[in-house]
């Protein structure tokens, strides 16, 4: 180690320098015994010239003046790299890889309003307005559960959607993000989803006397809490 908060490591991964805030974070996670392992390269400038990063055996630590040092590790870093890594349109991480409150998953949040989750449902991205709605409902502890796929374009090309364990969040420019889940979602999907006569959801699921409902462009689906019956009404 050197006086200027730097160290040179000669390991099976090569001879490399780790320094500054990146070294501080690596140290806080247990150095080479932590989730990242040994450094595999010296610190470099990020492609946009606004930050720094160091590569490790099992991940990356990035640093920016505004966000400080953040680590990405495990299956999250593999997904991030597949999306473009340092050049991904959603930017650099704003958290290190963290455990979810239920201890079932890991995640990183990114500057461009996105997050990558490594959960029992797979490693997937949630982003933009869809992520905002999911967050407002309690993330994975809410009615939707964990994401089961990355965001995709709807089959008619008019919107976007993200699938979750218990339902889906649909988004269009006019209607914004709306969540459909549980028995209502099952019926909606059986009818053909966004290509059905109902069209896109205009509300997320909400409480009605005796049950729950979702409104759609051309109708409503209602669930009865006592009988479990699902009723479709059209305009």
mmCIF file with all atom_site columns, C-alpha atoms in Angstrom:
data_model
loop_
_atom_site.group_PDB
_atom_site.id
_atom_site.type_symbol
_atom_site.label_atom_id
_atom_site.label_alt_id
_atom_site.label_comp_id
_atom_site.label_asym_id
_atom_site.label_entity_id
_atom_site.label_seq_id
_atom_site.pdbx_PDB_ins_code
_atom_site.Cartn_x
_atom_site.Cartn_y
_atom_site.Cartn_z
_atom_site.occupancy
_atom_site.B_iso_or_equiv
_atom_site.pdbx_formal_charge
_atom_site.auth_seq_id
_atom_site.auth_comp_id
_atom_site.auth_asym_id
_atom_site.auth_atom_id
_atom_site.pdbx_PDB_model_num
ATOM 1   C CA . UNK A 1 1   ? 0.000   0.000   0.000   1.00 0.00 ? 1   UNK A CA 1
ATOM 2   C CA . UNK A 1 2   ? 1.121   3.556   -0.665  1.00 0.00 ? 2   UNK A CA 1
ATOM 3   C CA . UNK A 1 3   ? 0.642   6.837   1.164   1.00 0.00 ? 3   UNK A CA 1
ATOM 4   C CA . UNK A 1 4   ? -1.631  8.258   -1.529  1.00 0.00 ? 4   UNK A CA 1
ATOM 5   C CA . UNK A 1 5   ? -4.428  5.747   -0.853  1.00 0.00 ? 5   UNK A CA 1
ATOM 6   C CA . UNK A 1 6   ? -3.262  3.279   -3.479  1.00 0.00 ? 6   UNK A CA 1
ATOM 7   C CA . UNK A 1 7   ? -2.108  -0.314  -3.567  1.00 0.00 ? 7   UNK A CA 1
ATOM 8   C CA . UNK A 1 8   ? -0.446  -2.520  -6.172  1.00 0.00 ? 8   UNK A CA 1
ATOM 9   C CA . UNK A 1 9   ? -1.567  -6.163  -6.201  1.00 0.00 ? 9   UNK A CA 1
ATOM 10  C CA . UNK A 1 10  ? 0.340   -9.027  -7.815  1.00 0.00 ? 10  UNK A CA 1
ATOM 11  C CA . UNK A 1 11  ? -2.310  -11.757 -8.010  1.00 0.00 ? 11  UNK A CA 1
ATOM 12  C CA . UNK A 1 12  ? -3.392  -14.549 -10.382 1.00 0.00 ? 12  UNK A CA 1
ATOM 13  C CA . UNK A 1 13  ? -5.363  -11.786 -12.145 1.00 0.00 ? 13  UNK A CA 1
ATOM 14  C CA . UNK A 1 14  ? -2.197  -9.788  -12.910 1.00 0.00 ? 14  UNK A CA 1
ATOM 15  C CA . UNK A 1 15  ? -0.320  -6.847  -11.410 1.00 0.00 ? 15  UNK A CA 1
ATOM 16  C CA . UNK A 1 16  ? -2.657  -3.893  -11.034 1.00 0.00 ? 16  UNK A CA 1
ATOM 17  C CA . UNK A 1 17  ? -3.204  -0.673  -9.113  1.00 0.00 ? 17  UNK A CA 1
ATOM 18  C CA . UNK A 1 18  ? -6.321  0.057   -7.030  1.00 0.00 ? 18  UNK A CA 1
ATOM 19  C CA . UNK A 1 19  ? -6.629  3.582   -5.670  1.00 0.00 ? 19  UNK A CA 1
ATOM 20  C CA . UNK A 1 20  ? -8.683  6.411   -4.221  1.00 0.00 ? 20  UNK A CA 1
ATOM 21  C CA . UNK A 1 21  ? -12.410 6.086   -3.590  1.00 0.00 ? 21  UNK A CA 1
ATOM 22  C CA . UNK A 1 22  ? -12.546 2.893   -5.621  1.00 0.00 ? 22  UNK A CA 1
ATOM 23  C CA . UNK A 1 23  ? -10.024 1.305   -3.274  1.00 0.00 ? 23  UNK A CA 1
ATOM 24  C CA . UNK A 1 24  ? -12.002 2.540   -0.259  1.00 0.00 ? 24  UNK A CA 1
ATOM 25  C CA . UNK A 1 25  ? -15.159 0.811   -1.473  1.00 0.00 ? 25  UNK A CA 1
ATOM 26  C CA . UNK A 1 26  ? -13.299 -2.358  -2.388  1.00 0.00 ? 26  UNK A CA 1
ATOM 27  C CA . UNK A 1 27  ? -11.756 -2.352  1.113   1.00 0.00 ? 27  UNK A CA 1
ATOM 28  C CA . UNK A 1 28  ? -15.170 -1.870  2.759   1.00 0.00 ? 28  UNK A CA 1
ATOM 29  C CA . UNK A 1 29  ? -16.394 -5.013  0.987   1.00 0.00 ? 29  UNK A CA 1
ATOM 30  C CA . UNK A 1 30  ? -13.478 -7.168  2.141   1.00 0.00 ? 30  UNK A CA 1
ATOM 31  C CA . UNK A 1 31  ? -10.818 -6.532  -0.498  1.00 0.00 ? 31  UNK A CA 1
ATOM 32  C CA . UNK A 1 32  ? -10.133 -9.703  -2.518  1.00 0.00 ? 32  UNK A CA 1
ATOM 33  C CA . UNK A 1 33  ? -12.183 -11.841 -0.103  1.00 0.00 ? 33  UNK A CA 1
ATOM 34  C CA . UNK A 1 34  ? -15.315 -9.833  -0.923  1.00 0.00 ? 34  UNK A CA 1
ATOM 35  C CA . UNK A 1 35  ? -17.717 -10.187 -3.863  1.00 0.00 ? 35  UNK A CA 1
ATOM 36  C CA . UNK A 1 36  ? -15.356 -8.602  -6.411  1.00 0.00 ? 36  UNK A CA 1
ATOM 37  C CA . UNK A 1 37  ? -12.154 -10.609 -6.017  1.00 0.00 ? 37  UNK A CA 1
ATOM 38  C CA . UNK A 1 38  ? -8.798  -9.296  -7.280  1.00 0.00 ? 38  UNK A CA 1
ATOM 39  C CA . UNK A 1 39  ? -8.331  -6.373  -9.704  1.00 0.00 ? 39  UNK A CA 1
ATOM 40  C CA . UNK A 1 40  ? -7.888  -7.384  -13.335 1.00 0.00 ? 40  UNK A CA 1
ATOM 41  C CA . UNK A 1 41  ? -6.856  -3.970  -14.698 1.00 0.00 ? 41  UNK A CA 1
ATOM 42  C CA . UNK A 1 42  ? -5.621  -0.565  -13.556 1.00 0.00 ? 42  UNK A CA 1
ATOM 43  C CA . UNK A 1 43  ? -8.159  2.213   -13.031 1.00 0.00 ? 43  UNK A CA 1
ATOM 44  C CA . UNK A 1 44  ? -9.392  3.814   -16.267 1.00 0.00 ? 44  UNK A CA 1
ATOM 45  C CA . UNK A 1 45  ? -11.492 6.759   -17.451 1.00 0.00 ? 45  UNK A CA 1
ATOM 46  C CA . UNK A 1 46  ? -15.119 5.974   -18.360 1.00 0.00 ? 46  UNK A CA 1
ATOM 47  C CA . UNK A 1 47  ? -15.997 6.258   -22.077 1.00 0.00 ? 47  UNK A CA 1
ATOM 48  C CA . UNK A 1 48  ? -17.858 9.537   -21.523 1.00 0.00 ? 48  UNK A CA 1
ATOM 49  C CA . UNK A 1 49  ? -14.832 11.026  -19.761 1.00 0.00 ? 49  UNK A CA 1
ATOM 50  C CA . UNK A 1 50  ? -16.880 11.923  -16.671 1.00 0.00 ? 50  UNK A CA 1
ATOM 51  C CA . UNK A 1 51  ? -15.808 9.180   -14.297 1.00 0.00 ? 51  UNK A CA 1
ATOM 52  C CA . UNK A 1 52  ? -13.382 6.393   -13.477 1.00 0.00 ? 52  UNK A CA 1
ATOM 53  C CA . UNK A 1 53  ? -13.668 2.619   -13.128 1.00 0.00 ? 53  UNK A CA 1
ATOM 54  C CA . UNK A 1 54  ? -11.710 -0.452  -12.103 1.00 0.00 ? 54  UNK A CA 1
ATOM 55  C CA . UNK A 1 55  ? -12.369 -4.002  -13.291 1.00 0.00 ? 55  UNK A CA 1
ATOM 56  C CA . UNK A 1 56  ? -12.220 -6.941  -10.876 1.00 0.00 ? 56  UNK A CA 1
ATOM 57  C CA . UNK A 1 57  ? -12.507 -10.696 -11.246 1.00 0.00 ? 57  UNK A CA 1
ATOM 58  C CA . UNK A 1 58  ? -16.226 -10.712 -10.450 1.00 0.00 ? 58  UNK A CA 1
ATOM 59  C CA . UNK A 1 59  ? -17.361 -7.180  -11.112 1.00 0.00 ? 59  UNK A CA 1
ATOM 60  C CA . UNK A 1 60  ? -16.655 -3.486  -11.573 1.00 0.00 ? 60  UNK A CA 1
ATOM 61  C CA . UNK A 1 61  ? -16.402 -0.402  -9.395  1.00 0.00 ? 61  UNK A CA 1
ATOM 62  C CA . UNK A 1 62  ? -17.333 2.879   -11.045 1.00 0.00 ? 62  UNK A CA 1
ATOM 63  C CA . UNK A 1 63  ? -16.779 6.374   -9.698  1.00 0.00 ? 63  UNK A CA 1
ATOM 64  C CA . UNK A 1 64  ? -18.196 9.788   -10.590 1.00 0.00 ? 64  UNK A CA 1
ATOM 65  C CA . UNK A 1 65  ? -17.762 13.133  -8.816  1.00 0.00 ? 65  UNK A CA 1
ATOM 66  C CA . UNK A 1 66  ? -21.492 13.334  -8.093  1.00 0.00 ? 66  UNK A CA 1
ATOM 67  C CA . UNK A 1 67  ? -22.226 9.703   -7.218  1.00 0.00 ? 67  UNK A CA 1
ATOM 68  C CA . UNK A 1 68  ? -18.984 8.491   -5.712  1.00 0.00 ? 68  UNK A CA 1
ATOM 69  C CA . UNK A 1 69  ? -17.863 4.874   -5.937  1.00 0.00 ? 69  UNK A CA 1
ATOM 70  C CA . UNK A 1 70  ? -20.391 2.097   -6.655  1.00 0.00 ? 70  UNK A CA 1
ATOM 71  C CA . UNK A 1 71  ? -19.818 -1.600  -7.226  1.00 0.00 ? 71  UNK A CA 1
ATOM 72  C CA . UNK A 1 72  ? -21.601 -3.995  -9.573  1.00 0.00 ? 72  UNK A CA 1
ATOM 73  C CA . UNK A 1 73  ? -21.100 -7.700  -9.019  1.00 0.00 ? 73  UNK A CA 1
ATOM 74  C CA . UNK A 1 74  ? -22.609 -11.161 -9.422  1.00 0.00 ? 74  UNK A CA 1
ATOM 75  C CA . UNK A 1 75  ? -25.154 -11.880 -12.150 1.00 0.00 ? 75  UNK A CA 1
ATOM 76  C CA . UNK A 1 76  ? -26.156 -8.211  -12.130 1.00 0.00 ? 76  UNK A CA 1
ATOM 77  C CA . UNK A 1 77  ? -22.811 -7.200  -13.648 1.00 0.00 ? 77  UNK A CA 1
ATOM 78  C CA . UNK A 1 78  ? -23.148 -9.848  -16.364 1.00 0.00 ? 78  UNK A CA 1
ATOM 79  C CA . UNK A 1 79  ? -26.560 -8.464  -17.337 1.00 0.00 ? 79  UNK A CA 1
ATOM 80  C CA . UNK A 1 80  ? -25.244 -4.897  -17.224 1.00 0.00 ? 80  UNK A CA 1
ATOM 81  C CA . UNK A 1 81  ? -22.376 -5.807  -19.529 1.00 0.00 ? 81  UNK A CA 1
ATOM 82  C CA . UNK A 1 82  ? -24.775 -7.490  -21.970 1.00 0.00 ? 82  UNK A CA 1
ATOM 83  C CA . UNK A 1 83  ? -26.703 -4.191  -22.160 1.00 0.00 ? 83  UNK A CA 1
ATOM 84  C CA . UNK A 1 84  ? -23.595 -2.177  -22.966 1.00 0.00 ? 84  UNK A CA 1
ATOM 85  C CA . UNK A 1 85  ? -21.958 -1.793  -19.576 1.00 0.00 ? 85  UNK A CA 1
ATOM 86  C CA . UNK A 1 86  ? -20.220 1.562   -19.284 1.00 0.00 ? 86  UNK A CA 1
ATOM 87  C CA . UNK A 1 87  ? -21.978 2.785   -22.446 1.00 0.00 ? 87  UNK A CA 1
ATOM 88  C CA . UNK A 1 88  ? -25.497 1.607   -21.484 1.00 0.00 ? 88  UNK A CA 1
ATOM 89  C CA . UNK A 1 89  ? -28.062 4.327   -22.149 1.00 0.00 ? 89  UNK A CA 1
ATOM 90  C CA . UNK A 1 90  ? -29.321 4.089   -18.562 1.00 0.00 ? 90  UNK A CA 1
ATOM 91  C CA . UNK A 1 91  ? -25.990 5.278   -17.237 1.00 0.00 ? 91  UNK A CA 1
ATOM 92  C CA . UNK A 1 92  ? -23.747 4.271   -14.366 1.00 0.00 ? 92  UNK A CA 1
ATOM 93  C CA . UNK A 1 93  ? -24.906 2.752   -11.074 1.00 0.00 ? 93  UNK A CA 1
ATOM 94  C CA . UNK A 1 94  ? -26.175 4.989   -8.290  1.00 0.00 ? 94  UNK A CA 1
ATOM 95  C CA . UNK A 1 95  ? -26.099 2.139   -5.762  1.00 0.00 ? 95  UNK A CA 1
ATOM 96  C CA . UNK A 1 96  ? -23.710 -0.716  -5.225  1.00 0.00 ? 96  UNK A CA 1
ATOM 97  C CA . UNK A 1 97  ? -25.151 -4.210  -5.620  1.00 0.00 ? 97  UNK A CA 1
ATOM 98  C CA . UNK A 1 98  ? -27.575 -4.508  -2.695  1.00 0.00 ? 98  UNK A CA 1
ATOM 99  C CA . UNK A 1 99  ? -29.721 -7.224  -1.139  1.00 0.00 ? 99  UNK A CA 1
ATOM 100 C CA . UNK A 1 100 ? -33.478 -6.737  -1.326  1.00 0.00 ? 100 UNK A CA 1
ATOM 101 C CA . UNK A 1 101 ? -35.378 -6.462  1.991   1.00 0.00 ? 101 UNK A CA 1
ATOM 102 C CA . UNK A 1 102 ? -36.780 -9.991  1.638   1.00 0.00 ? 102 UNK A CA 1
ATOM 103 C CA . UNK A 1 103 ? -33.202 -11.309 1.175   1.00 0.00 ? 103 UNK A CA 1
ATOM 104 C CA . UNK A 1 104 ? -34.259 -13.197 -1.965  1.00 0.00 ? 104 UNK A CA 1
ATOM 105 C CA . UNK A 1 105 ? -32.564 -11.034 -4.592  1.00 0.00 ? 105 UNK A CA 1
ATOM 106 C CA . UNK A 1 106 ? -29.804 -8.572  -5.450  1.00 0.00 ? 106 UNK A CA 1
ATOM 107 C CA . UNK A 1 107 ? -30.083 -5.339  -7.414  1.00 0.00 ? 107 UNK A CA 1
ATOM 108 C CA . UNK A 1 108 ? -28.349 -2.195  -8.686  1.00 0.00 ? 108 UNK A CA 1
ATOM 109 C CA . UNK A 1 109 ? -30.109 1.077   -9.453  1.00 0.00 ? 109 UNK A CA 1
ATOM 110 C CA . UNK A 1 110 ? -28.794 3.233   -12.313 1.00 0.00 ? 110 UNK A CA 1
ATOM 111 C CA . UNK A 1 111 ? -28.750 6.959   -13.032 1.00 0.00 ? 111 UNK A CA 1
ATOM 112 C CA . UNK A 1 112 ? -31.268 6.769   -15.891 1.00 0.00 ? 112 UNK A CA 1
ATOM 113 C CA . UNK A 1 113 ? -34.169 5.572   -13.716 1.00 0.00 ? 113 UNK A CA 1
ATOM 114 C CA . UNK A 1 114 ? -33.492 1.873   -14.169 1.00 0.00 ? 114 UNK A CA 1
ATOM 115 C CA . UNK A 1 115 ? -32.619 -1.111  -12.015 1.00 0.00 ? 115 UNK A CA 1
ATOM 116 C CA . UNK A 1 116 ? -31.319 -4.599  -12.673 1.00 0.00 ? 116 UNK A CA 1
ATOM 117 C CA . UNK A 1 117 ? -32.705 -7.319  -10.397 1.00 0.00 ? 117 UNK A CA 1
ATOM 118 C CA . UNK A 1 118 ? -31.194 -10.766 -9.884  1.00 0.00 ? 118 UNK A CA 1
ATOM 119 C CA . UNK A 1 119 ? -34.044 -12.697 -8.264  1.00 0.00 ? 119 UNK A CA 1
ATOM 120 C CA . UNK A 1 120 ? -35.563 -16.200 -8.294  1.00 0.00 ? 120 UNK A CA 1
ATOM 121 C CA . UNK A 1 121 ? -37.474 -14.959 -11.372 1.00 0.00 ? 121 UNK A CA 1
ATOM 122 C CA . UNK A 1 122 ? -34.246 -14.272 -13.309 1.00 0.00 ? 122 UNK A CA 1
ATOM 123 C CA . UNK A 1 123 ? -32.009 -11.277 -14.033 1.00 0.00 ? 123 UNK A CA 1
ATOM 124 C CA . UNK A 1 124 ? -34.081 -8.478  -15.536 1.00 0.00 ? 124 UNK A CA 1
ATOM 125 C CA . UNK A 1 125 ? -34.251 -4.708  -16.068 1.00 0.00 ? 125 UNK A CA 1
ATOM 126 C CA . UNK A 1 126 ? -37.102 -2.497  -14.832 1.00 0.00 ? 126 UNK A CA 1
ATOM 127 C CA . UNK A 1 127 ? -36.992 1.096   -16.041 1.00 0.00 ? 127 UNK A CA 1
ATOM 128 C CA . UNK A 1 128 ? -38.680 4.427   -16.662 1.00 0.00 ? 128 UNK A CA 1
ATOM 129 C CA . UNK A 1 129 ? -42.334 5.042   -15.857 1.00 0.00 ? 129 UNK A CA 1
ATOM 130 C CA . UNK A 1 130 ? -42.944 1.331   -15.378 1.00 0.00 ? 130 UNK A CA 1
ATOM 131 C CA . UNK A 1 131 ? -40.321 1.272   -12.635 1.00 0.00 ? 131 UNK A CA 1
ATOM 132 C CA . UNK A 1 132 ? -41.907 4.359   -11.044 1.00 0.00 ? 132 UNK A CA 1
ATOM 133 C CA . UNK A 1 133 ? -45.275 2.599   -10.787 1.00 0.00 ? 133 UNK A CA 1
ATOM 134 C CA . UNK A 1 134 ? -43.724 -0.628  -9.509  1.00 0.00 ? 134 UNK A CA 1
ATOM 135 C CA . UNK A 1 135 ? -41.868 1.409   -6.879  1.00 0.00 ? 135 UNK A CA 1
ATOM 136 C CA . UNK A 1 136 ? -45.054 3.221   -5.823  1.00 0.00 ? 136 UNK A CA 1
ATOM 137 C CA . UNK A 1 137 ? -46.677 -0.155  -5.151  1.00 0.00 ? 137 UNK A CA 1
ATOM 138 C CA . UNK A 1 138 ? -43.827 -1.436  -2.993  1.00 0.00 ? 138 UNK A CA 1
ATOM 139 C CA . UNK A 1 139 ? -41.372 -2.921  -5.490  1.00 0.00 ? 139 UNK A CA 1
ATOM 140 C CA . UNK A 1 140 ? -41.123 -6.722  -5.068  1.00 0.00 ? 140 UNK A CA 1
ATOM 141 C CA . UNK A 1 141 ? -43.114 -6.603  -1.810  1.00 0.00 ? 141 UNK A CA 1
ATOM 142 C CA . UNK A 1 142 ? -46.137 -5.205  -3.664  1.00 0.00 ? 142 UNK A CA 1
ATOM 143 C CA . UNK A 1 143 ? -48.821 -7.032  -5.647  1.00 0.00 ? 143 UNK A CA 1
ATOM 144 C CA . UNK A 1 144 ? -46.658 -7.666  -8.726  1.00 0.00 ? 144 UNK A CA 1
ATOM 145 C CA . UNK A 1 145 ? -43.628 -9.430  -7.232  1.00 0.00 ? 145 UNK A CA 1
ATOM 146 C CA . UNK A 1 146 ? -40.309 -9.592  -9.085  1.00 0.00 ? 146 UNK A CA 1
ATOM 147 C CA . UNK A 1 147 ? -39.792 -8.881  -12.808 1.00 0.00 ? 147 UNK A CA 1
ATOM 148 C CA . UNK A 1 148 ? -39.777 -11.971 -15.008 1.00 0.00 ? 148 UNK A CA 1
ATOM 149 C CA . UNK A 1 149 ? -38.581 -10.296 -18.235 1.00 0.00 ? 149 UNK A CA 1
ATOM 150 C CA . UNK A 1 150 ? -37.035 -7.092  -19.530 1.00 0.00 ? 150 UNK A CA 1
ATOM 151 C CA . UNK A 1 151 ? -39.325 -4.337  -20.817 1.00 0.00 ? 151 UNK A CA 1
ATOM 152 C CA . UNK A 1 152 ? -40.669 -5.035  -24.315 1.00 0.00 ? 152 UNK A CA 1
ATOM 153 C CA . UNK A 1 153 ? -42.788 -3.387  -27.001 1.00 0.00 ? 153 UNK A CA 1
ATOM 154 C CA . UNK A 1 154 ? -46.427 -4.470  -27.042 1.00 0.00 ? 154 UNK A CA 1
ATOM 155 C CA . UNK A 1 155 ? -47.557 -6.660  -29.924 1.00 0.00 ? 155 UNK A CA 1
ATOM 156 C CA . UNK A 1 156 ? -49.363 -3.778  -31.655 1.00 0.00 ? 156 UNK A CA 1
ATOM 157 C CA . UNK A 1 157 ? -46.324 -1.513  -31.302 1.00 0.00 ? 157 UNK A CA 1
ATOM 158 C CA . UNK A 1 158 ? -48.278 1.214   -29.490 1.00 0.00 ? 158 UNK A CA 1
ATOM 159 C CA . UNK A 1 159 ? -46.841 0.773   -26.034 1.00 0.00 ? 159 UNK A CA 1
ATOM 160 C CA . UNK A 1 160 ? -44.396 -0.970  -23.716 1.00 0.00 ? 160 UNK A CA 1
ATOM 161 C CA . UNK A 1 161 ? -44.786 -3.528  -20.956 1.00 0.00 ? 161 UNK A CA 1
ATOM 162 C CA . UNK A 1 162 ? -42.874 -5.355  -18.236 1.00 0.00 ? 162 UNK A CA 1
ATOM 163 C CA . UNK A 1 163 ? -43.926 -8.764  -16.945 1.00 0.00 ? 163 UNK A CA 1
ATOM 164 C CA . UNK A 1 164 ? -43.813 -9.600  -13.253 1.00 0.00 ? 164 UNK A CA 1
ATOM 165 C CA . UNK A 1 165 ? -44.495 -12.728 -11.219 1.00 0.00 ? 165 UNK A CA 1
ATOM 166 C CA . UNK A 1 166 ? -48.139 -11.831 -10.582 1.00 0.00 ? 166 UNK A CA 1
ATOM 167 C CA . UNK A 1 167 ? -49.034 -9.518  -13.450 1.00 0.00 ? 167 UNK A CA 1
ATOM 168 C CA . UNK A 1 168 ? -47.865 -6.914  -15.933 1.00 0.00 ? 168 UNK A CA 1
ATOM 169 C CA . UNK A 1 169 ? -47.389 -3.152  -16.100 1.00 0.00 ? 169 UNK A CA 1
ATOM 170 C CA . UNK A 1 170 ? -48.448 -1.671  -19.446 1.00 0.00 ? 170 UNK A CA 1
ATOM 171 C CA . UNK A 1 171 ? -47.424 1.776   -20.677 1.00 0.00 ? 171 UNK A CA 1
ATOM 172 C CA . UNK A 1 172 ? -48.500 4.046   -23.522 1.00 0.00 ? 172 UNK A CA 1
ATOM 173 C CA . UNK A 1 173 ? -47.665 7.708   -24.114 1.00 0.00 ? 173 UNK A CA 1
ATOM 174 C CA . UNK A 1 174 ? -51.309 8.705   -23.610 1.00 0.00 ? 174 UNK A CA 1
ATOM 175 C CA . UNK A 1 175 ? -52.264 6.469   -20.674 1.00 0.00 ? 175 UNK A CA 1
ATOM 176 C CA . UNK A 1 176 ? -48.979 6.129   -18.811 1.00 0.00 ? 176 UNK A CA 1
ATOM 177 C CA . UNK A 1 177 ? -48.132 3.029   -16.734 1.00 0.00 ? 177 UNK A CA 1
ATOM 178 C CA . UNK A 1 178 ? -50.995 0.857   -15.451 1.00 0.00 ? 178 UNK A CA 1
ATOM 179 C CA . UNK A 1 179 ? -50.730 -2.392  -13.484 1.00 0.00 ? 179 UNK A CA 1
ATOM 180 C CA . UNK A 1 180 ? -52.927 -5.435  -14.120 1.00 0.00 ? 180 UNK A CA 1
ATOM 181 C CA . UNK A 1 181 ? -52.426 -8.473  -11.902 1.00 0.00 ? 181 UNK A CA 1
ATOM 182 C CA . UNK A 1 182 ? -53.925 -11.536 -10.262 1.00 0.00 ? 182 UNK A CA 1
ATOM 183 C CA . UNK A 1 183 ? -57.255 -12.926 -11.481 1.00 0.00 ? 183 UNK A CA 1
ATOM 184 C CA . UNK A 1 184 ? -58.042 -9.792  -13.469 1.00 0.00 ? 184 UNK A CA 1
ATOM 185 C CA . UNK A 1 185 ? -54.780 -10.131 -15.361 1.00 0.00 ? 185 UNK A CA 1
ATOM 186 C CA . UNK A 1 186 ? -55.449 -13.823 -16.052 1.00 0.00 ? 186 UNK A CA 1
ATOM 187 C CA . UNK A 1 187 ? -58.814 -12.974 -17.635 1.00 0.00 ? 187 UNK A CA 1
ATOM 188 C CA . UNK A 1 188 ? -57.374 -10.051 -19.572 1.00 0.00 ? 188 UNK A CA 1
ATOM 189 C CA . UNK A 1 189 ? -54.646 -12.241 -21.014 1.00 0.00 ? 189 UNK A CA 1
ATOM 190 C CA . UNK A 1 190 ? -57.147 -14.960 -21.887 1.00 0.00 ? 190 UNK A CA 1
ATOM 191 C CA . UNK A 1 191 ? -59.151 -12.387 -23.863 1.00 0.00 ? 191 UNK A CA 1
ATOM 192 C CA . UNK A 1 192 ? -56.064 -11.311 -25.831 1.00 0.00 ? 192 UNK A CA 1
ATOM 193 C CA . UNK A 1 193 ? -54.551 -8.572  -23.691 1.00 0.00 ? 193 UNK A CA 1
ATOM 194 C CA . UNK A 1 194 ? -53.911 -5.260  -25.462 1.00 0.00 ? 194 UNK A CA 1
ATOM 195 C CA . UNK A 1 195 ? -55.188 -6.663  -28.765 1.00 0.00 ? 195 UNK A CA 1
ATOM 196 C CA . UNK A 1 196 ? -58.510 -7.686  -27.225 1.00 0.00 ? 196 UNK A CA 1
ATOM 197 C CA . UNK A 1 197 ? -61.734 -5.695  -27.497 1.00 0.00 ? 197 UNK A CA 1
ATOM 198 C CA . UNK A 1 198 ? -60.878 -4.108  -24.136 1.00 0.00 ? 198 UNK A CA 1
ATOM 199 C CA . UNK A 1 199 ? -57.718 -2.405  -25.416 1.00 0.00 ? 199 UNK A CA 1
ATOM 200 C CA . UNK A 1 200 ? -55.175 -0.956  -22.997 1.00 0.00 ? 200 UNK A CA 1
ATOM 201 C CA . UNK A 1 201 ? -55.744 -0.498  -19.266 1.00 0.00 ? 201 UNK A CA 1
ATOM 202 C CA . UNK A 1 202 ? -56.619 3.059   -18.291 1.00 0.00 ? 202 UNK A CA 1
ATOM 203 C CA . UNK A 1 203 ? -56.185 2.450   -14.552 1.00 0.00 ? 203 UNK A CA 1
ATOM 204 C CA . UNK A 1 204 ? -54.199 0.170   -12.330 1.00 0.00 ? 204 UNK A CA 1
ATOM 205 C CA . UNK A 1 205 ? -56.234 -2.263  -10.224 1.00 0.00 ? 205 UNK A CA 1
ATOM 206 C CA . UNK A 1 206 ? -58.324 -0.502  -7.584  1.00 0.00 ? 206 UNK A CA 1
ATOM 207 C CA . UNK A 1 207 ? -60.819 -1.351  -4.848  1.00 0.00 ? 207 UNK A CA 1
ATOM 208 C CA . UNK A 1 208 ? -64.563 -1.462  -5.552  1.00 0.00 ? 208 UNK A CA 1
ATOM 209 C CA . UNK A 1 209 ? -67.394 -2.559  -3.228  1.00 0.00 ? 209 UNK A CA 1
ATOM 210 C CA . UNK A 1 210 ? -66.960 -6.291  -2.782  1.00 0.00 ? 210 UNK A CA 1
ATOM 211 C CA . UNK A 1 211 ? -63.752 -6.661  -4.745  1.00 0.00 ? 211 UNK A CA 1
ATOM 212 C CA . UNK A 1 212 ? -61.283 -5.147  -7.182  1.00 0.00 ? 212 UNK A CA 1
ATOM 213 C CA . UNK A 1 213 ? -61.407 -3.764  -10.735 1.00 0.00 ? 213 UNK A CA 1
ATOM 214 C CA . UNK A 1 214 ? -59.393 -2.477  -13.684 1.00 0.00 ? 214 UNK A CA 1
ATOM 215 C CA . UNK A 1 215 ? -60.738 -0.050  -16.260 1.00 0.00 ? 215 UNK A CA 1
ATOM 216 C CA . UNK A 1 216 ? -59.763 -0.407  -19.910 1.00 0.00 ? 216 UNK A CA 1
ATOM 217 C CA . UNK A 1 217 ? -60.260 1.691   -23.019 1.00 0.00 ? 217 UNK A CA 1
ATOM 218 C CA . UNK A 1 218 ? -63.397 -0.239  -23.934 1.00 0.00 ? 218 UNK A CA 1
ATOM 219 C CA . UNK A 1 219 ? -64.614 -1.752  -20.689 1.00 0.00 ? 219 UNK A CA 1
ATOM 220 C CA . UNK A 1 220 ? -63.898 -3.055  -17.212 1.00 0.00 ? 220 UNK A CA 1
ATOM 221 C CA . UNK A 1 221 ? -62.875 -6.285  -15.505 1.00 0.00 ? 221 UNK A CA 1
ATOM 222 C CA . UNK A 1 222 ? -64.141 -6.810  -11.953 1.00 0.00 ? 222 UNK A CA 1
ATOM 223 C CA . UNK A 1 223 ? -63.127 -9.461  -9.394  1.00 0.00 ? 223 UNK A CA 1
ATOM 224 C CA . UNK A 1 224 ? -65.501 -10.514 -6.611  1.00 0.00 ? 224 UNK A CA 1
ATOM 225 C CA . UNK A 1 225 ? -63.638 -11.090 -3.330  1.00 0.00 ? 225 UNK A CA 1
ATOM 226 C CA . UNK A 1 226 ? -66.371 -13.376 -1.946  1.00 0.00 ? 226 UNK A CA 1
ATOM 227 C CA . UNK A 1 227 ? -66.972 -15.677 -4.892  1.00 0.00 ? 227 UNK A CA 1
ATOM 228 C CA . UNK A 1 228 ? -63.778 -15.203 -6.885  1.00 0.00 ? 228 UNK A CA 1
ATOM 229 C CA . UNK A 1 229 ? -65.874 -14.526 -9.972  1.00 0.00 ? 229 UNK A CA 1
ATOM 230 C CA . UNK A 1 230 ? -64.321 -12.352 -12.684 1.00 0.00 ? 230 UNK A CA 1
ATOM 231 C CA . UNK A 1 231 ? -66.741 -10.272 -14.751 1.00 0.00 ? 231 UNK A CA 1
ATOM 232 C CA . UNK A 1 232 ? -66.041 -8.472  -18.013 1.00 0.00 ? 232 UNK A CA 1
ATOM 233 C CA . UNK A 1 233 ? -68.218 -5.561  -19.086 1.00 0.00 ? 233 UNK A CA 1
ATOM 234 C CA . UNK A 1 234 ? -67.813 -3.649  -22.350 1.00 0.00 ? 234 UNK A CA 1
ATOM 235 C CA . UNK A 1 235 ? -68.738 -0.103  -23.272 1.00 0.00 ? 235 UNK A CA 1
#
